[in-house]
Coordinates of C-alpha atoms in Angstrom, one line a residue:
X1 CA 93.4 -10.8 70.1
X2 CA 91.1 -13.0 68.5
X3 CA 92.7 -16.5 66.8
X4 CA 90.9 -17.8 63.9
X5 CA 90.9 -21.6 63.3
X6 CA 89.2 -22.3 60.3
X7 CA 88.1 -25.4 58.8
X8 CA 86.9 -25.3 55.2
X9 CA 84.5 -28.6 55.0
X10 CA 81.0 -28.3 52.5
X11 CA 79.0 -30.0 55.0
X12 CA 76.6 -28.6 57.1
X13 CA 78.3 -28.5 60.3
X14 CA 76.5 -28.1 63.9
X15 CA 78.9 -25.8 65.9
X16 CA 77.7 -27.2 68.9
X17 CA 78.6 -31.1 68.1
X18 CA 81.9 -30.0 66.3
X19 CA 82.8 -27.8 68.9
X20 CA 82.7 -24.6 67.0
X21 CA 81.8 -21.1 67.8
X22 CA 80.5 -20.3 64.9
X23 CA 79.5 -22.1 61.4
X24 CA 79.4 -20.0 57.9
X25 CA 77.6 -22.3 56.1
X26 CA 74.5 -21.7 53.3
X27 CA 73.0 -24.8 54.1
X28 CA 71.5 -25.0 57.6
X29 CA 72.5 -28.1 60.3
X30 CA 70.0 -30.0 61.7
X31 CA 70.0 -28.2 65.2
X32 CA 67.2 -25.9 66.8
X33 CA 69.4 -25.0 69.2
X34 CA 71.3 -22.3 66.9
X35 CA 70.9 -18.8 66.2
X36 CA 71.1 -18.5 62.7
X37 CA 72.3 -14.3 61.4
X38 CA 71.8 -13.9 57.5
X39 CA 75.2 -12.6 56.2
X40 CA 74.3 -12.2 52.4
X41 CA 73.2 -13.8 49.3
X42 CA 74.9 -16.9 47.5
X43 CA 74.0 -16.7 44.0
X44 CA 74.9 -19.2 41.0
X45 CA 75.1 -18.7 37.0
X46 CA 75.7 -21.3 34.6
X47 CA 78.7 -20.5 32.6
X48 CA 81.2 -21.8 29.9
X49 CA 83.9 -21.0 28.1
X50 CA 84.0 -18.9 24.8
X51 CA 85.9 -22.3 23.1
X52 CA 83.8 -24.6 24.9
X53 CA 80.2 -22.5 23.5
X54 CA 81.5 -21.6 20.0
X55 CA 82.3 -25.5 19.6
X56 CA 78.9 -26.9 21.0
X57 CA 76.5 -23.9 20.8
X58 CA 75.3 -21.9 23.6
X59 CA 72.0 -22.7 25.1
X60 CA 69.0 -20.5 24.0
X61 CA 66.4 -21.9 26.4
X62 CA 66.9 -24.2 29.9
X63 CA 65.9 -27.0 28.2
X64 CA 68.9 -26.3 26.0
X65 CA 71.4 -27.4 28.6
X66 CA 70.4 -31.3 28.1
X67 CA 72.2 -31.4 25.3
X68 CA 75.3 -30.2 27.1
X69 CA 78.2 -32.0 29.3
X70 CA 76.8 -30.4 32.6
X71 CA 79.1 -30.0 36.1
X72 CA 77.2 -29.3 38.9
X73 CA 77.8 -29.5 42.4
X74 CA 76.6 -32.6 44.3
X75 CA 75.4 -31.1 47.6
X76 CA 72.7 -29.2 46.7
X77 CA 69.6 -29.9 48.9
X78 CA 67.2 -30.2 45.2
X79 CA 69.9 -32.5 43.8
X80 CA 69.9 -32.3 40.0
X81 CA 66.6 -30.2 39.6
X82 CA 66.9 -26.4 39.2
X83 CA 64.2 -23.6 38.7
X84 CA 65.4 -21.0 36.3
X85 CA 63.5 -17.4 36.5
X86 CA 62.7 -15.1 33.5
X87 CA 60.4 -12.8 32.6
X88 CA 58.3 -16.1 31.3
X89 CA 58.1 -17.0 34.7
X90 CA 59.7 -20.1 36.4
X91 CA 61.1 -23.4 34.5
X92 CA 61.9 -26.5 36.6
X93 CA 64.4 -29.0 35.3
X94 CA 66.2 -32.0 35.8
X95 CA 69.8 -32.0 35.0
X96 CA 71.6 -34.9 33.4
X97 CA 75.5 -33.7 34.6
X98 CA 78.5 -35.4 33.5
X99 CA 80.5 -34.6 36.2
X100 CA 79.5 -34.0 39.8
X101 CA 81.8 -32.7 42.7
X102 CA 81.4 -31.2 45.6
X103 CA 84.2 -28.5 45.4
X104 CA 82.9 -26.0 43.3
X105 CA 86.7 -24.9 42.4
X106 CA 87.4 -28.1 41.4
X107 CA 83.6 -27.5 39.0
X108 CA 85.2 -24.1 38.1
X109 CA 88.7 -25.6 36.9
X110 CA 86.5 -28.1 34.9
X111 CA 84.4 -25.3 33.2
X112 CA 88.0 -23.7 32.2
X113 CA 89.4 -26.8 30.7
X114 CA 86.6 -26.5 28.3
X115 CA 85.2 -29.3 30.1
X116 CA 81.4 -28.2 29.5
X117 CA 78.2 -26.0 31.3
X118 CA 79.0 -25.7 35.0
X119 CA 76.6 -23.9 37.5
X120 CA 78.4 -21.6 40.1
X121 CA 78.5 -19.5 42.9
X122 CA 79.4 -15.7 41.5
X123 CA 81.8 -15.8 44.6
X124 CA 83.8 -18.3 42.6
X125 CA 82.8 -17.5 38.6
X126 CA 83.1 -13.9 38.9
X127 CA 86.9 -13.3 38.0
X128 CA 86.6 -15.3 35.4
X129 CA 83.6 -14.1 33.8
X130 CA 84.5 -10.3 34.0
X131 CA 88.0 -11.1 32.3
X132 CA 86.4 -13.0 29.8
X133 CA 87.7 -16.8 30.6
X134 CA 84.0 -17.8 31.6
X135 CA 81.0 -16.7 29.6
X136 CA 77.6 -16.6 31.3
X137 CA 74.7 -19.2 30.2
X138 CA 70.8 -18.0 29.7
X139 CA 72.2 -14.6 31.5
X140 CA 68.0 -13.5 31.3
X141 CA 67.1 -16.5 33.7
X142 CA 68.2 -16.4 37.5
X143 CA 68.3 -19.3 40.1
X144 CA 67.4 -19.0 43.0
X145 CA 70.2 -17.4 46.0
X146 CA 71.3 -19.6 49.2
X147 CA 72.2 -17.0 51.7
X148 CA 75.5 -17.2 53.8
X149 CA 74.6 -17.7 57.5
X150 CA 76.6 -17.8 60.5
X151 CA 75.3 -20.3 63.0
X152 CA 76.3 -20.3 66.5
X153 CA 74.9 -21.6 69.6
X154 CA 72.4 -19.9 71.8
X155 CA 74.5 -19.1 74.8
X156 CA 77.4 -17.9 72.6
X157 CA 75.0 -14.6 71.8
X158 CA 77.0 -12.3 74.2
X159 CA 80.4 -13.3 73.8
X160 CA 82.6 -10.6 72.1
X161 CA 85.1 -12.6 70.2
X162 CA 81.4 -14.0 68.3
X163 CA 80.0 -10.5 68.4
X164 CA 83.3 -8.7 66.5
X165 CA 83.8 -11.6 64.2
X166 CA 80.1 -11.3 63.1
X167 CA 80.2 -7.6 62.8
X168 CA 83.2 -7.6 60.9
X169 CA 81.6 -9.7 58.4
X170 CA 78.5 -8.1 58.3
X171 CA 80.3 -4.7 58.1
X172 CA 82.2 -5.8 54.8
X173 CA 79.7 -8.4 53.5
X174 CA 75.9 -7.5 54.0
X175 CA 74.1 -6.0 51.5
X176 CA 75.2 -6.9 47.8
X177 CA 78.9 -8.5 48.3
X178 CA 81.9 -6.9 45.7
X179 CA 82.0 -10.0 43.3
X180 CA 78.4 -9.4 42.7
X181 CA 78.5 -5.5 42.7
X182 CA 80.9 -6.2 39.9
X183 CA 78.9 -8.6 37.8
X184 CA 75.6 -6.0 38.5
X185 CA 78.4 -3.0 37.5
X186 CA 79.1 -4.8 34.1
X187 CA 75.6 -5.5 33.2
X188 CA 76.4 -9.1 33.7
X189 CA 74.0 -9.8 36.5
X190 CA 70.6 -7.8 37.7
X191 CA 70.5 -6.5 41.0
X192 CA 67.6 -8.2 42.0
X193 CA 67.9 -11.4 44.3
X194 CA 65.8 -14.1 43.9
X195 CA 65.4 -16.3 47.3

């Protein structure tokens, strides 16, 4: 007996201002007032198209990706700079994108109109990658995970709508979620998160 209203914004939304009970957001609002419970990890690749890399080359290093048309997604809290991870240890960068959005399924259309490099969430590129449409980019280096967080007021704890939708989620979600279990499956992505 529990209605779901659902509004899909990518702002971070305060529950308690919008009138929400809860917020699934992996950026977190500007309110101390909010419990904050850790649902699981958001992580990105970079990734092309097989037409779009055998036509301009596929990047060998980070710095690589300069010389690319780059989508990225505009509402990232570090902007255009990105830290890559490999066993050389971590490479900052600022990106010069082409094309900034900030739907990443609008960013993942683009990457499959041959439209360049675009960085994504795994919850979005993974489809696509494991039936081939999408290549990964610099597959050795990682980026660093958001992690999906419901946020919900203080005095909401002990309500059981909040409680069952929270386990649900947690229940099917926590842990590694089933797009990434299938990337890590394939040998398309290691299991190791980096925060």
């Amino acid at each position: 007996q529990i209605l779901l209203d659902i509004v899909v914004n990518d702002a971070a939304l305060d529950p308690i201002k919008e009138g929400f009970d809860c917020a699934l957001q992996i950026f977190p609002p500007r309110s101390e007032e909010l419990i904050a419970r850790r649902l699981f990890p958001v992580r990105r690749v970079f990734c092309a198209t097989p037409s779009y890399l055998d036509k301009h080359g596929t990047p060998k290093a980070p710095r690589d990706l300069l010389r690319h048309k780059l989508c990225w997604y505009s509402g990232y809290p570090t902007r255009d700079r990105v830290v890559f991870y490999g066993v050389e240890g971590a490479v900052s960068l600022d990106l010069k994108p082409t094309l900034l959005s900030n739907s990443v399924h609008l960013l993942r259309e683009a990457a499959l109109e041959d439209g360049g490099i675009v960085c994504l969430p795994t919850l979005v590129a993974a489809d696509a990658v494991l039936d081939g449409r999408l290549n990964l980019v610099l597959p050795d280096r990682q980026l660093s995970a958001f992690w999906l967080s419901g946020f919900y007021p203080a005095q909401m704890r002990r309500t059981l709508k909040l409680k069952l939708f929270l386990e649900l989620l947690t229940t099917n979600f926590s842990g590694v979620p089933p797009w990434d279990a299938a990337l890590i499956s394939a040998g398309l992505l290691p299991e190791r998160v980096i925060d």
